[in-house]
PDB file of C-alpha atoms and ligand atoms in Angstrom:
ATOM      1  CA  MET A   1      13.478  17.779 -41.237  1.00 54.00           C
ATOM      2  CA  ARG A   2      11.449  17.911 -38.239  1.00 64.00           C
ATOM      3  CA  PRO A   3      13.373  15.023 -35.274  1.00 72.00           C
ATOM      4  CA  LEU A   4      11.560  11.861 -34.523  1.00 78.00           C
ATOM      5  CA  ASP A   5      10.185  11.971 -31.407  1.00 84.00           C
ATOM      6  CA  ARG A   6      10.282   8.302 -31.339  1.00 85.00           C
ATOM      7  CA  ARG A   7       8.910   7.839 -27.738  1.00 87.00           C
ATOM      8  CA  ALA A   8       5.692   9.588 -28.387  1.00 89.00           C
ATOM      9  CA  LEU A   9       5.580   7.467 -31.668  1.00 90.00           C
ATOM     10  CA  GLY A  10       6.163   4.240 -29.584  1.00 88.00           C
ATOM     11  CA  ARG A  11       3.648   5.043 -27.243  1.00 90.00           C
ATOM     12  CA  ALA A  12       0.812   6.344 -30.225  1.00 89.00           C
ATOM     13  CA  LEU A  13       1.548   2.889 -32.007  1.00 89.00           C
ATOM     14  CA  SER A  14       0.627   0.893 -28.741  1.00 87.00           C
ATOM     15  CA  ARG A  15      -2.519   2.533 -28.014  1.00 89.00           C
ATOM     16  CA  ILE A  16      -3.349   2.620 -31.180  1.00 88.00           C
ATOM     17  CA  ALA A  17      -2.602  -1.315 -31.307  1.00 80.00           C
ATOM     18  CA  ASN A  18      -5.042  -2.084 -28.607  1.00 80.00           C
ATOM     19  CA  ALA A  19      -8.067   0.881 -29.039  1.00 88.00           C
ATOM     20  CA  SER A  20     -11.249   0.376 -29.574  1.00 89.00           C
ATOM     21  CA  VAL A  21     -13.386   1.751 -32.433  1.00 90.00           C
ATOM     22  CA  ALA A  22     -14.220   4.676 -30.643  1.00 88.00           C
ATOM     23  CA  GLU A  23     -10.301   5.741 -29.990  1.00 89.00           C
ATOM     24  CA  SER A  24      -9.395   4.772 -33.064  1.00 89.00           C
ATOM     25  CA  LEU A  25     -11.872   7.166 -34.824  1.00 87.00           C
ATOM     26  CA  ALA A  26     -10.422   9.675 -31.994  1.00 85.00           C
ATOM     27  CA  GLY A  27      -7.144   9.235 -32.233  1.00 80.00           C
ATOM     28  CA  MET A  28      -7.869   9.578 -36.770  1.00 77.00           C
ATOM     29  CA  GLN A  29      -8.120  13.608 -36.492  1.00 69.00           C
ATOM     30  CA  GLY A  30      -5.678  15.477 -38.555  1.00 65.00           C
ATOM     31  CA  THR A  31      -3.593  12.639 -40.145  1.00 65.00           C
ATOM     32  CA  SER A  32      -3.243  13.533 -43.778  1.00 70.00           C
ATOM     33  CA  PRO A  33      -1.236  11.174 -46.277  1.00 70.00           C
ATOM     34  CA  ASN A  34       2.427  12.619 -46.129  1.00 79.00           C
ATOM     35  CA  ALA A  35       4.825   9.255 -46.412  1.00 92.00           C
ATOM     36  CA  TYR A  36       5.397   7.271 -49.359  1.00 95.00           C
ATOM     37  CA  ARG A  37       4.639   3.804 -49.234  1.00 96.00           C
ATOM     38  CA  ILE A  38       6.562   1.076 -50.254  1.00 97.00           C
ATOM     39  CA  GLY A  39       5.063  -2.426 -49.565  1.00 95.00           C
ATOM     40  CA  MET A  40       6.949  -5.806 -49.865  1.00 94.00           C
ATOM     41  CA  THR A  41       5.353  -8.744 -49.502  1.00 89.00           C
ATOM     42  CA  GLY A  42       5.295 -12.872 -50.418  1.00 86.00           C
ATOM     43  CA  PRO A  43       5.810 -16.124 -48.962  1.00 83.00           C
ATOM     44  CA  PRO A  44       6.913 -16.372 -45.987  1.00 83.00           C
ATOM     45  CA  GLY A  45      10.912 -17.192 -45.668  1.00 86.00           C
ATOM     46  CA  ALA A  46      10.900 -15.766 -48.910  1.00 89.00           C
ATOM     47  CA  GLY A  47      13.782 -13.081 -47.122  1.00 91.00           C
ATOM     48  CA  LYS A  48      11.697  -9.884 -47.345  1.00 91.00           C
ATOM     49  CA  SER A  49      13.202  -9.262 -43.625  1.00 90.00           C
ATOM     50  CA  THR A  50      16.868  -9.852 -44.720  1.00 91.00           C
ATOM     51  CA  LEU A  51      16.093  -7.586 -48.015  1.00 94.00           C
ATOM     52  CA  ILE A  52      14.263  -4.850 -46.323  1.00 93.00           C
ATOM     53  CA  GLY A  53      17.202  -4.317 -43.780  1.00 91.00           C
ATOM     54  CA  ARG A  54      19.360  -3.866 -47.188  1.00 92.00           C
ATOM     55  CA  PHE A  55      16.998  -1.650 -48.898  1.00 95.00           C
ATOM     56  CA  ALA A  56      16.196   0.479 -46.220  1.00 93.00           C
ATOM     57  CA  ARG A  57      20.018   0.908 -45.286  1.00 90.00           C
ATOM     58  CA  ARG A  58      20.423   2.484 -49.156  1.00 93.00           C
ATOM     59  CA  ARG A  59      17.033   4.519 -48.437  1.00 94.00           C
ATOM     60  CA  LEU A  60      18.290   5.645 -45.122  1.00 92.00           C
ATOM     61  CA  ASP A  61      21.524   6.495 -46.832  1.00 91.00           C
ATOM     62  CA  GLY A  62      19.905   8.255 -49.224  1.00 90.00           C
ATOM     63  CA  GLY A  63      18.839  10.955 -46.854  1.00 90.00           C
ATOM     64  CA  ALA A  64      15.085   9.633 -46.081  1.00 92.00           C
ATOM     65  CA  GLN A  65      13.526   9.299 -42.747  1.00 93.00           C
ATOM     66  CA  VAL A  66      11.966   5.518 -42.603  1.00 94.00           C
ATOM     67  CA  ALA A  67       9.553   3.418 -40.417  1.00 94.00           C
ATOM     68  CA  VAL A  68       9.401  -0.108 -41.179  1.00 93.00           C
ATOM     69  CA  VAL A  69       6.220  -2.167 -39.999  1.00 92.00           C
ATOM     70  CA  ALA A  70       6.167  -5.552 -39.933  1.00 89.00           C
ATOM     71  CA  ILE A  71       3.282  -7.738 -40.131  1.00 86.00           C
ATOM     72  CA  ASP A  72       4.066 -11.439 -38.051  1.00 73.00           C
ATOM     73  CA  PRO A  73       1.739 -14.182 -38.923  1.00 67.00           C
ATOM     74  CA  SER A  74       1.051 -15.027 -35.452  1.00 56.00           C
ATOM     75  CA  SER A  75       0.476 -18.684 -34.399  1.00 44.00           C
ATOM     76  CA  PRO A  76      -2.661 -18.783 -33.553  1.00 44.00           C
ATOM     77  CA  LEU A  77      -2.234 -20.535 -29.947  1.00 40.00           C
ATOM     78  CA  THR A  78       0.223 -17.847 -28.923  1.00 37.00           C
ATOM     79  CA  HIS A  79      -0.414 -15.119 -30.033  1.00 37.00           C
ATOM     80  CA  GLY A  80       2.873 -14.097 -30.234  1.00 37.00           C
ATOM     81  CA  ALA A  81       4.457 -12.083 -32.673  1.00 39.00           C
ATOM     82  CA  ILE A  82       8.087 -13.501 -34.245  1.00 41.00           C
ATOM     83  CA  LEU A  83      10.418 -11.561 -32.959  1.00 44.00           C
ATOM     84  CA  GLY A  84      12.952 -12.782 -36.118  1.00 46.00           C
ATOM     85  CA  ASP A  85      12.199  -9.919 -38.154  1.00 49.00           C
ATOM     86  CA  ARG A  86      13.526  -7.481 -35.667  1.00 51.00           C
ATOM     87  CA  ILE A  87      16.670  -9.136 -35.318  1.00 49.00           C
ATOM     88  CA  ARG A  88      17.506  -9.701 -38.815  1.00 54.00           C
ATOM     89  CA  MET A  89      17.001  -5.738 -39.427  1.00 59.00           C
ATOM     90  CA  ASP A  90      19.056  -5.058 -36.404  1.00 59.00           C
ATOM     91  CA  HIS A  91      22.359  -3.698 -38.312  1.00 62.00           C
ATOM     92  CA  ILE A  92      20.142  -0.972 -38.902  1.00 61.00           C
ATOM     93  CA  ALA A  93      18.144  -0.496 -35.773  1.00 61.00           C
ATOM     94  CA  ASP A  94      20.737   2.210 -34.026  1.00 64.00           C
ATOM     95  CA  ASN A  95      20.059   4.703 -36.944  1.00 72.00           C
ATOM     96  CA  LEU A  96      17.992   7.524 -35.677  1.00 77.00           C
ATOM     97  CA  ARG A  97      16.392   8.214 -39.184  1.00 86.00           C
ATOM     98  CA  LEU A  98      14.908   4.714 -38.827  1.00 89.00           C
ATOM     99  CA  PHE A  99      12.142   3.377 -36.865  1.00 90.00           C
ATOM    100  CA  ILE A 100      10.685  -0.273 -36.451  1.00 88.00           C
ATOM    101  CA  ARG A 101       7.338  -1.728 -35.472  1.00 87.00           C
ATOM    102  CA  SER A 102       6.423  -5.351 -35.588  1.00 84.00           C
ATOM    103  CA  LEU A 103       2.925  -6.383 -35.695  1.00 82.00           C
ATOM    104  CA  ALA A 104       0.633  -9.656 -34.894  1.00 77.00           C
ATOM    105  CA  SER A 105      -1.351  -9.823 -37.598  1.00 73.00           C
ATOM    106  CA  ARG A 106      -4.206 -11.726 -35.188  1.00 64.00           C
ATOM    107  CA  GLY A 107      -7.595 -11.285 -35.824  1.00 59.00           C
ATOM    108  CA  ALA A 108      -7.863  -9.805 -39.563  1.00 60.00           C
ATOM    109  CA  ASN A 109      -8.282 -12.118 -42.060  1.00 61.00           C
ATOM    110  CA  ASP A 110      -6.500 -10.813 -45.078  1.00 66.00           C
ATOM    111  CA  GLY A 111      -3.290 -11.449 -43.613  1.00 66.00           C
ATOM    112  CA  LEU A 112      -2.626  -7.910 -42.429  1.00 74.00           C
ATOM    113  CA  ALA A 113      -3.285  -6.698 -38.288  1.00 75.00           C
ATOM    114  CA  ASP A 114      -6.800  -5.648 -37.753  1.00 79.00           C
ATOM    115  CA  ASN A 115      -5.546  -2.029 -37.323  1.00 87.00           C
ATOM    116  CA  ILE A 116      -2.997  -1.650 -39.884  1.00 89.00           C
ATOM    117  CA  ALA A 117      -4.528   1.161 -41.334  1.00 90.00           C
ATOM    118  CA  ASP A 118      -4.718   3.140 -37.994  1.00 91.00           C
ATOM    119  CA  VAL A 119      -1.189   2.648 -37.936  1.00 91.00           C
ATOM    120  CA  LEU A 120       0.072   3.987 -41.182  1.00 92.00           C
ATOM    121  CA  ALA A 121      -2.341   6.565 -40.615  1.00 90.00           C
ATOM    122  CA  THR A 122      -0.615   7.529 -36.861  1.00 90.00           C
ATOM    123  CA  LEU A 123       2.726   7.610 -38.925  1.00 92.00           C
ATOM    124  CA  ASP A 124       1.186  10.123 -41.350  1.00 89.00           C
ATOM    125  CA  SER A 125       1.133  12.496 -38.402  1.00 87.00           C
ATOM    126  CA  TYR A 126       4.949  11.636 -38.067  1.00 90.00           C
ATOM    127  CA  PRO A 127       7.600  13.289 -40.020  1.00 90.00           C
ATOM    128  CA  PHE A 128       8.774  10.106 -42.324  1.00 94.00           C
ATOM    129  CA  ASP A 129       9.714  10.340 -45.918  1.00 95.00           C
ATOM    130  CA  GLU A 130       9.193   6.820 -46.569  1.00 96.00           C
ATOM    131  CA  VAL A 131       7.427   3.809 -44.544  1.00 97.00           C
ATOM    132  CA  ILE A 132       8.043   0.293 -45.702  1.00 96.00           C
ATOM    133  CA  LEU A 133       5.451  -2.443 -44.392  1.00 95.00           C
ATOM    134  CA  GLU A 134       6.305  -6.277 -45.211  1.00 92.00           C
ATOM    135  CA  THR A 135       3.213  -8.675 -44.815  1.00 88.00           C
ATOM    136  CA  VAL A 136       2.999 -11.869 -45.861  1.00 83.00           C
ATOM    137  CA  GLY A 137       1.645 -13.169 -49.204  1.00 73.00           C
ATOM    138  CA  VAL A 138      -1.422 -15.024 -48.375  1.00 60.00           C
ATOM    139  CA  GLY A 139      -3.732 -14.084 -51.731  1.00 64.00           C
ATOM    140  CA  GLN A 140      -6.248 -11.852 -49.577  1.00 65.00           C
ATOM    141  CA  ALA A 141      -3.039  -9.660 -48.537  1.00 68.00           C
ATOM    142  CA  GLU A 142      -1.861  -8.755 -52.003  1.00 71.00           C
ATOM    143  CA  HIS A 143      -4.994  -7.454 -52.663  1.00 75.00           C
ATOM    144  CA  ALA A 144      -5.502  -5.393 -49.247  1.00 81.00           C
ATOM    145  CA  VAL A 145      -1.621  -4.595 -49.178  1.00 87.00           C
ATOM    146  CA  ARG A 146      -2.799  -2.900 -53.072  1.00 87.00           C
ATOM    147  CA  SER A 147      -4.683  -0.260 -51.331  1.00 89.00           C
ATOM    148  CA  LEU A 148      -2.539   0.894 -48.467  1.00 92.00           C
ATOM    149  CA  VAL A 149       0.920   1.574 -50.484  1.00 94.00           C
ATOM    150  CA  ASP A 150       2.282   3.383 -53.096  1.00 94.00           C
ATOM    151  CA  THR A 151       4.560   0.896 -54.236  1.00 95.00           C
ATOM    152  CA  LEU A 152       4.017  -2.799 -54.180  1.00 93.00           C
ATOM    153  CA  VAL A 153       7.193  -5.169 -54.649  1.00 94.00           C
ATOM    154  CA  LEU A 154       6.343  -8.801 -54.863  1.00 91.00           C
ATOM    155  CA  VAL A 155       9.170 -11.051 -52.909  1.00 91.00           C
ATOM    156  CA  LEU A 156       9.226 -14.881 -54.466  1.00 89.00           C
ATOM    157  CA  ILE A 157      11.978 -17.251 -54.392  1.00 90.00           C
ATOM    158  CA  PRO A 158      13.186 -19.970 -57.279  1.00 88.00           C
ATOM    159  CA  GLU A 159      11.584 -22.926 -56.805  1.00 72.00           C
ATOM    160  CA  SER A 160       7.720 -21.710 -56.557  1.00 64.00           C
ATOM    161  CA  GLY A 161       6.108 -22.933 -59.123  1.00 62.00           C
ATOM    162  CA  ASP A 162       3.260 -22.606 -57.139  1.00 64.00           C
ATOM    163  CA  GLN A 163       3.428 -19.119 -57.376  1.00 63.00           C
ATOM    164  CA  ILE A 164       3.785 -18.914 -60.780  1.00 63.00           C
ATOM    165  CA  GLN A 165       0.545 -20.875 -61.073  1.00 64.00           C
ATOM    166  CA  ALA A 166      -1.258 -18.051 -58.560  1.00 63.00           C
ATOM    167  CA  MET A 167       0.587 -15.987 -61.429  1.00 61.00           C
ATOM    168  CA  LYS A 168      -1.243 -17.156 -64.194  1.00 56.00           C
ATOM    169  CA  ALA A 169      -5.097 -17.036 -62.416  1.00 58.00           C
ATOM    170  CA  GLY A 170      -4.521 -13.498 -62.024  1.00 58.00           C
ATOM    171  CA  MET A 171      -3.769 -13.226 -58.163  1.00 55.00           C
ATOM    172  CA  LEU A 172      -0.051 -11.759 -58.298  1.00 60.00           C
ATOM    173  CA  GLU A 173      -0.192  -9.429 -61.512  1.00 71.00           C
ATOM    174  CA  MET A 174      -0.722  -6.437 -59.388  1.00 82.00           C
ATOM    175  CA  ALA A 175       2.598  -5.654 -58.412  1.00 89.00           C
ATOM    176  CA  ASP A 176       4.901  -2.556 -59.587  1.00 93.00           C
ATOM    177  CA  VAL A 177       7.964  -4.496 -58.907  1.00 95.00           C
ATOM    178  CA  TYR A 178       9.070  -7.807 -58.874  1.00 93.00           C
ATOM    179  CA  VAL A 179      11.916  -9.877 -57.281  1.00 94.00           C
ATOM    180  CA  ILE A 180      13.266 -12.757 -57.252  1.00 94.00           C
ATOM    181  CA  ASN A 181      14.997 -13.300 -53.931  1.00 95.00           C
ATOM    182  CA  LYS A 182      17.990 -15.896 -53.438  1.00 94.00           C
ATOM    183  CA  ALA A 183      18.571 -15.329 -56.653  1.00 93.00           C
ATOM    184  CA  ASP A 184      22.082 -17.570 -54.937  1.00 91.00           C
ATOM    185  CA  LEU A 185      19.679 -20.470 -55.512  1.00 91.00           C
ATOM    186  CA  PRO A 186      19.410 -23.065 -58.313  1.00 90.00           C
ATOM    187  CA  GLY A 187      16.280 -22.349 -60.593  1.00 88.00           C
ATOM    188  CA  ALA A 188      15.828 -17.823 -60.101  1.00 90.00           C
ATOM    189  CA  ASP A 189      17.219 -17.487 -63.784  1.00 90.00           C
ATOM    190  CA  LYS A 190      14.601 -19.743 -65.018  1.00 89.00           C
ATOM    191  CA  ILE A 191      11.346 -18.371 -62.193  1.00 87.00           C
ATOM    192  CA  ALA A 192      12.813 -14.896 -63.230  1.00 90.00           C
ATOM    193  CA  ARG A 193      12.104 -15.950 -67.110  1.00 90.00           C
ATOM    194  CA  GLU A 194       8.764 -17.374 -66.563  1.00 86.00           C
ATOM    195  CA  ILE A 195       7.384 -14.205 -64.561  1.00 86.00           C
ATOM    196  CA  ARG A 196       8.515 -11.903 -67.189  1.00 89.00           C
ATOM    197  CA  ALA A 197       7.040 -13.776 -69.976  1.00 86.00           C
ATOM    198  CA  VAL A 198       3.581 -13.762 -68.150  1.00 83.00           C
ATOM    199  CA  LEU A 199       3.720 -10.039 -67.266  1.00 85.00           C
ATOM    200  CA  LYS A 200       4.438  -9.840 -71.374  1.00 84.00           C
ATOM    201  CA  LEU A 201       0.947 -11.400 -71.526  1.00 80.00           C
ATOM    202  CA  LYS A 202      -0.681  -9.335 -69.276  1.00 75.00           C
ATOM    203  CA  GLN A 203       0.676  -6.014 -70.162  1.00 75.00           C
ATOM    204  CA  ARG A 204      -2.012  -3.987 -71.043  1.00 71.00           C
ATOM    205  CA  VAL A 205      -2.146  -2.130 -74.324  1.00 69.00           C
ATOM    206  CA  GLY A 206      -0.940   1.763 -73.515  1.00 70.00           C
ATOM    207  CA  ALA A 207       0.276   1.245 -69.473  1.00 76.00           C
ATOM    208  CA  SER A 208       3.028   3.037 -69.290  1.00 83.00           C
ATOM    209  CA  TRP A 209       4.433   1.279 -66.233  1.00 89.00           C
ATOM    210  CA  ALA A 210       6.200  -2.070 -67.345  1.00 90.00           C
ATOM    211  CA  PRO A 211       7.025  -3.579 -63.905  1.00 92.00           C
ATOM    212  CA  PRO A 212      10.713  -4.631 -63.947  1.00 95.00           C
ATOM    213  CA  VAL A 213      11.460  -7.939 -62.660  1.00 95.00           C
ATOM    214  CA  ILE A 214      15.058  -7.884 -60.348  1.00 96.00           C
ATOM    215  CA  MET A 215      17.241 -10.784 -59.149  1.00 96.00           C
ATOM    216  CA  THR A 216      19.039 -10.368 -55.165  1.00 96.00           C
ATOM    217  CA  GLY A 217      20.591 -12.346 -52.960  1.00 90.00           C
ATOM    218  CA  ALA A 218      21.914 -11.650 -49.728  1.00 80.00           C
ATOM    219  CA  ALA A 219      25.331 -11.749 -50.537  1.00 84.00           C
ATOM    220  CA  ASP A 220      25.029  -9.222 -54.032  1.00 85.00           C
ATOM    221  CA  ALA A 221      24.909  -5.790 -54.020  1.00 86.00           C
ATOM    222  CA  ASN A 222      23.917  -5.328 -57.377  1.00 92.00           C
ATOM    223  CA  GLY A 223      20.588  -6.882 -56.479  1.00 95.00           C
ATOM    224  CA  ILE A 224      19.639  -4.300 -53.937  1.00 96.00           C
ATOM    225  CA  ALA A 225      20.922  -1.510 -56.247  1.00 96.00           C
ATOM    226  CA  ALA A 226      18.647  -2.160 -58.924  1.00 97.00           C
ATOM    227  CA  LEU A 227      15.523  -2.455 -56.729  1.00 98.00           C
ATOM    228  CA  ASP A 228      16.449   0.429 -54.868  1.00 97.00           C
ATOM    229  CA  GLU A 229      16.390   2.491 -58.220  1.00 97.00           C
ATOM    230  CA  ALA A 230      13.412   0.418 -59.597  1.00 98.00           C
ATOM    231  CA  VAL A 231      11.596   1.668 -56.673  1.00 98.00           C
ATOM    232  CA  SER A 232      12.613   5.214 -57.094  1.00 97.00           C
ATOM    233  CA  ARG A 233      11.746   5.365 -61.017  1.00 97.00           C
ATOM    234  CA  HIS A 234       8.397   4.038 -59.949  1.00 96.00           C
ATOM    235  CA  GLN A 235       7.536   6.785 -57.960  1.00 95.00           C
ATOM    236  CA  ALA A 236       8.797   8.975 -59.786  1.00 94.00           C
ATOM    237  CA  TYR A 237       6.639   7.689 -62.118  1.00 93.00           C
ATOM    238  CA  LEU A 238       3.729   7.530 -59.431  1.00 91.00           C
ATOM    239  CA  ARG A 239       4.300  11.469 -59.317  1.00 88.00           C
ATOM    240  CA  ASN A 240       3.613  12.164 -63.469  1.00 85.00           C
ATOM    241  CA  SER A 241       0.381   9.381 -62.611  1.00 81.00           C
ATOM    242  CA  THR A 242      -1.088   8.592 -59.784  1.00 71.00           C
ATOM    243  CA  ASN A 243      -5.023   9.320 -60.263  1.00 77.00           C
ATOM    244  CA  THR A 244      -4.771  10.812 -56.201  1.00 78.00           C
ATOM    245  CA  GLU A 245      -7.904  11.134 -55.714  1.00 83.00           C
ATOM    246  CA  GLU A 246      -8.701   7.390 -56.637  1.00 84.00           C
ATOM    247  CA  VAL A 247      -5.802   6.163 -54.062  1.00 83.00           C
ATOM    248  CA  GLN A 248      -7.439   7.942 -51.805  1.00 84.00           C
ATOM    249  CA  ARG A 249     -10.556   6.291 -52.301  1.00 89.00           C
ATOM    250  CA  ARG A 250      -9.369   2.805 -51.897  1.00 88.00           C
ATOM    251  CA  ARG A 251      -6.795   3.871 -48.322  1.00 88.00           C
ATOM    252  CA  LEU A 252     -10.432   5.007 -46.901  1.00 89.00           C
ATOM    253  CA  GLU A 253     -12.308   2.609 -48.435  1.00 92.00           C
ATOM    254  CA  TYR A 254     -10.247  -0.516 -46.758  1.00 90.00           C
ATOM    255  CA  HIS A 255     -10.157   1.788 -43.740  1.00 90.00           C
ATOM    256  CA  LEU A 256     -13.865   1.902 -43.831  1.00 91.00           C
ATOM    257  CA  LYS A 257     -14.015  -1.360 -44.150  1.00 91.00           C
ATOM    258  CA  SER A 258     -11.819  -2.252 -41.185  1.00 89.00           C
ATOM    259  CA  LEU A 259     -13.741  -0.471 -38.513  1.00 90.00           C
ATOM    260  CA  MET A 260     -16.534  -1.567 -39.517  1.00 90.00           C
ATOM    261  CA  ILE A 261     -15.864  -5.181 -39.575  1.00 88.00           C
ATOM    262  CA  ARG A 262     -13.849  -4.573 -35.925  1.00 88.00           C
ATOM    263  CA  SER A 263     -16.951  -2.071 -35.319  1.00 89.00           C
ATOM    264  CA  VAL A 264     -19.546  -5.791 -35.445  1.00 88.00           C
ATOM    265  CA  ALA A 265     -16.754  -7.687 -33.098  1.00 86.00           C
ATOM    266  CA  GLU A 266     -17.308  -5.668 -30.742  1.00 86.00           C
ATOM    267  CA  ILE A 267     -20.649  -5.808 -30.283  1.00 86.00           C
ATOM    268  CA  LEU A 268     -21.013  -9.208 -30.856  1.00 84.00           C
ATOM    269  CA  ALA A 269     -18.163  -9.635 -28.397  1.00 82.00           C
ATOM    270  CA  ARG A 270     -20.286  -7.061 -25.996  1.00 82.00           C
ATOM    271  CA  GLU A 271     -23.335  -8.910 -26.563  1.00 76.00           C
ATOM    272  CA  THR A 272     -24.091 -11.997 -24.560  1.00 66.00           C
ATOM    273  CA  ASN A 273     -26.036 -14.445 -27.086  1.00 65.00           C
ATOM    274  CA  SER A 274     -29.334 -15.522 -25.687  1.00 67.00           C
ATOM    275  CA  THR A 275     -31.160 -18.519 -26.905  1.00 71.00           C
ATOM    276  CA  ALA A 276     -34.394 -17.421 -26.226  1.00 74.00           C
ATOM    277  CA  GLU A 277     -33.752 -14.938 -29.306  1.00 78.00           C
ATOM    278  CA  SER A 278     -34.048 -15.743 -32.531  1.00 84.00           C
ATOM    279  CA  LEU A 279     -31.661 -15.372 -35.809  1.00 85.00           C
ATOM    280  CA  HIS A 280     -33.797 -12.203 -37.125  1.00 88.00           C
ATOM    281  CA  ALA A 281     -34.195 -10.783 -33.513  1.00 86.00           C
ATOM    282  CA  ALA A 282     -30.490 -11.111 -32.792  1.00 84.00           C
ATOM    283  CA  TYR A 283     -29.403  -9.513 -36.157  1.00 87.00           C
ATOM    284  CA  ALA A 284     -31.626  -6.800 -35.454  1.00 88.00           C
ATOM    285  CA  ARG A 285     -30.545  -5.507 -32.373  1.00 85.00           C
ATOM    286  CA  VAL A 286     -26.991  -6.097 -33.651  1.00 85.00           C
ATOM    287  CA  VAL A 287     -27.504  -3.788 -36.537  1.00 87.00           C
ATOM    288  CA  GLU A 288     -29.581  -1.474 -34.352  1.00 89.00           C
ATOM    289  CA  SER A 289     -26.582  -1.217 -31.795  1.00 86.00           C
ATOM    290  CA  LEU A 290     -24.621  -0.693 -35.424  1.00 85.00           C
ATOM    291  CA  ARG A 291     -26.710   2.295 -36.121  1.00 86.00           C
ATOM    292  CA  LYS A 292     -26.549   3.617 -32.584  1.00 83.00           C
ATOM    293  CA  GLY A 293     -22.902   4.142 -33.068  1.00 70.00           C
ATOM    294  CA  ILE A 294     -19.768   2.701 -32.148  1.00 51.00           C
ATOM    295  CA  GLY A 295     -17.593   2.444 -28.936  1.00 48.00           C
ATOM    296  CA  ARG A 296     -20.534   2.329 -26.817  1.00 48.00           C
TER     297      ARG A 296
HETATM  298  N1  GDP B   1      20.456 -18.519 -49.414  1.00 62.00           N
HETATM  299  C1  GDP B   1      19.609 -17.500 -49.370  1.00 62.00           C
HETATM  300  N2  GDP B   1      19.053 -17.030 -48.057  1.00 62.00           N
HETATM  301  C2  GDP B   1      18.714 -16.735 -47.598  1.00 62.00           C
HETATM  302  C3  GDP B   1      18.350 -15.374 -48.200  1.00 62.00           C
HETATM  303  N3  GDP B   1      18.203 -13.924 -47.376  1.00 62.00           N
HETATM  304  C4  GDP B   1      17.599 -14.288 -46.621  1.00 62.00           C
HETATM  305  N4  GDP B   1      17.566 -15.680 -46.738  1.00 62.00           N
HETATM  306  C5  GDP B   1      17.768 -16.644 -45.613  1.00 62.00           C
HETATM  307  O1  GDP B   1      15.927 -16.671 -45.574  1.00 62.00           O
HETATM  308  C6  GDP B   1      15.156 -17.320 -44.448  1.00 62.00           C
HETATM  309  C7  GDP B   1      14.325 -15.910 -44.106  1.00 62.00           C
HETATM  310  O2  GDP B   1      14.638 -14.892 -44.148  1.00 62.00           O
HETATM  311  P1  GDP B   1      13.454 -14.103 -43.549  1.00 62.00           P
HETATM  312  O3  GDP B   1      14.398 -12.249 -44.024  1.00 62.00           O
HETATM  313  O4  GDP B   1      13.374 -13.916 -42.162  1.00 62.00           O
HETATM  314  O5  GDP B   1      12.930 -14.261 -44.541  1.00 62.00           O
HETATM  315  P2  GDP B   1      11.133 -13.256 -44.277  1.00 62.00           P
HETATM  316  O6  GDP B   1      10.308 -14.595 -43.547  1.00 62.00           O
HETATM  317  O7  GDP B   1      10.243 -13.276 -45.777  1.00 62.00           O
HETATM  318  O8  GDP B   1      10.972 -12.198 -43.718  1.00 62.00           O
HETATM  319  C8  GDP B   1      16.690 -16.922 -43.209  1.00 62.00           C
HETATM  320  O9  GDP B   1      17.621 -17.997 -42.498  1.00 62.00           O
HETATM  321  C9  GDP B   1      17.448 -15.771 -44.432  1.00 62.00           C
HETATM  322  O10 GDP B   1      18.733 -15.964 -43.611  1.00 62.00           O
HETATM  323  C10 GDP B   1      19.112 -15.180 -49.836  1.00 62.00           C
HETATM  324  O11 GDP B   1      19.821 -14.305 -50.506  1.00 62.00           O
HETATM  325  N5  GDP B   1      19.748 -16.460 -50.053  1.00 62.00           N
HETATM  326 MG1   MG B   2      10.010 -11.205 -42.431  1.00 62.00          MG
END
């Protein structure tokens, strides 16, 4: 295993976090898909960071070199990322095979960070076996994360009736593994039963992966072992069944889309609005700027 140059990686990610589109594109040369990506998404306060801290520990114990990227919903007022995630994962932070990074979700309207695709691509040029991505599930985020990760884990908690409603509406049926976290709280069995029932209805004929529903809690060792096992089982399943080309296409599409959105934002920020100009003229000018190339 190639040792991890943490300082170089820290610097590269800081650069990428503040990069213009042109700089991002320049930095993306020579990266190719590498690490196995696990997404953990769910409502704020569901216990995702706590769970990831324990999950990552198991993956590290299995010998893997692991990166954790947590996207914090930042306050629109302060643009400040919450440091809580970092603290909740502190007990594993001194492991040399682990790298943790928090990103603020400012900007992107899918609940991810503007440059998350760049960040993941950058991690691919470092020797990680696994990358765990924590995101807050805000509807759009599940779709976006789906195209960025290999295995998607949805973390739910008891007393989340709205989540079940959303699931019935088809929004949440895209996860590979379902976790009912905080299983120490009342109602965990009920929500697990309901989700299993919904999944059974949604199960496509001939589909060979049946998403498991796992109960976990911060004080329960069996749950985390079951999650570890379920993720490994899905990883093995993907090895035999993934349409790699389709996965690559989806990732490329997401990356391209996020670069285009940033390009347009860059142009709009640069070009001062003239009230003398008609909407048509202004639109044509922005399109022309895009056509001429980005980053100038
Ligand atoms: N009752 C209970 N609380 C938990 C459990 N896991 C985490 N918490 C608490 O839930 C809160 C949110 O946890 P956190 O990991 O930051 O959630 P995140 O926002 O989803 O990342 C914290 O106060 C945790 O101590 C659990 O299994 N049971
Ligand atoms: Mg968190």
